[in-house]
């Protein structure tokens, strides 16, 4: 049929453009699944321990809300599937949504789509190629995770249902994104809307699981993630439940095609609204501009910190119940949190997690600076009476102060959800700042001294995340752990406060920041 | 102070690429100066050096009496710039960008801003992503023209404008000149250069190959002559300054260097002239000659 002409070529092109991204998602998610299978195998090595974990989870509404009920506990596979079927499907969905938006709305926005549409390419080909790419990536992820889990759990049957669940997550949210990409005008909003649908699906499922302990609540059945949960890998293997998400994905795809046929290239169903014809007085310098460019993202991140902090804080008491009979788990949590009181250890690991997230935000702010430069938007600003330091400073201010806002908000949210110690927890979260600043300043130094390598800042983040989340659990040597600035922070709340690490990290950040600004003043501006 | 821009022997390399190779550029105060050259000649690079966005590897550059790299911020209060490729912030409206860019330079005249928005028929309420290429260019043009800058640096400012808007642009630049502003205008549109520019500089491969007023440059060019003679011509081929000679029986067509035209006529008269047309050199021919020489050079180098 003519409408699909060129689909194969476009799909190949999309896989080529995305091969690194897809490979990173697949390897990353599979590695996390395998890592946790490994630790379940060693920490819950007897039927008694597994049964007690299942019992205390199923008895606790907030744990059920977060992880879902435990349907089966006769082996490592069952526990891993309990922990990762929903989360893995959500992550697969996120990957698929990104892929679909990237090859539909993003391409329309940049004009690449026009270039393609002018060639011998059918009307439906770009959307079809995007969906095929997303589903292909989902299948690759499902296959890798299933093979890995089958090997790690030494039990194959459930692993296939688990892998199919992940692929179904990709199909559902990939096609949801295909719809949102038709509805709004920018890739950013299309991703945001698809993410909101995913969040809503997660919340529905969580609410339903909090209400019932066997995932039978209508709320669970109202959520695509709830359907995937109910496939129950290693606990009945009800693979036919997965027909529901696949059907839902098919319906979404039909809706997306219908909408696409009814709108103009580049336009959305929701037209962009006109804005003010003159600039407000606040928009009068590089800082005013930076505020306009960063405020939306900062608000969204702050909302995310409230949610994450709230979840961690809300679980704090349940966690103590959950692990009180399992010495090995208690050991891991106290190693990560660094203290003997299990609740403090849990709160401290929550605070460290917020610190890592804040570093991601800060690095994004620095990369924004590079984006302004390479897109040519920095040029007219610097051709005004604006020095390089002021221009760079306007964005770096967000890299430095944005994390302070986020950590304060996140720390307060932990405290409020936990029901006590809010000021102390906000302080503990803010104490992450020197490490966040060190990472941000290192990224800025890359921007100032080796601008082409600014993207390598993500590698810094990857190292910090890997060491912070897995290092203690797999007991890496201290010399390796010391590579991450976060290792050097006292584990608050609970641990004694030492000033020296804070002073040293702040000094390192200041030095790197100075190098960044000096480099920025001296180098050519890319155009 | 009579020179707004004075650059001599400017060199700039990007890795192995030599973008500017001893470029000279003099722009006098109050003139509209055309800046021409084939793609990749180094026009945009020169402009980015003049704005202090790039650091030179050699040579001297003075802009409005200052050093563009060291005194960038102070100089930029007096310079307005329109880049060749205008990218806007997607969540800012055109009106907001105009005000922002004006304020970054130290403010703009609200009455002129309003008049220019009207003349360029720009809708200032659209968001950056919704503008077409030409409209993005108009946003940058309004911001530059509404400012009180002494020097306007325009890098191919009309490449996306329709003919109607191009005419508006010409009138605006002429007004700016009448108000005593200096304009450096890089352009590939020769009629625009011919209509607006007092002097031009032509660059090629990072070097200045020609600079002067348009009439000075015309002087350097060739006049085409076509003549019907009484008998076969004699001795034309031996004359210096004669090019592209084509003899077809009694009909002659040739190109003559403008300062040799007298000699050519004398030879033609000797054979008896029945009819004669001679067309003065157009700017087109002048540029094509300079641009084509480059292609020839490259062909020669490749061989
Ligand atoms: N940042 C850069 N890195 C590497 N090479 C560059 C860079 N900027 C310019 N060049 C090279 O310098 C040369 C001059 O480029 P420039 O953009 O100044 O040309 P131009 O005269 O403006 O051309 P056009 O008419 O196409 O706009 C080109 O060969 C270009 O490839
Ligand atoms: Mg150019």
PDB file of C-alpha atoms and ligand atoms in Angstrom, chain B residues 43-44 155-156, ligand 2:
ATOM      1  CA  UNK B  43      32.623  36.328   5.594  1.00  0.00           C
ATOM      2  CA  UNK B  44      30.845  34.967   8.623  1.00  0.00           C
ATOM      3  CA  UNK B 155      25.327  38.814   7.785  1.00  0.00           C
ATOM      4  CA  UNK B 156      23.169  37.905   4.780  1.00  0.00           C
TER       5      UNK B 156
HETATM    6 MG1  LIG C   2      28.267  32.994   6.117  1.00  0.00          MG
END
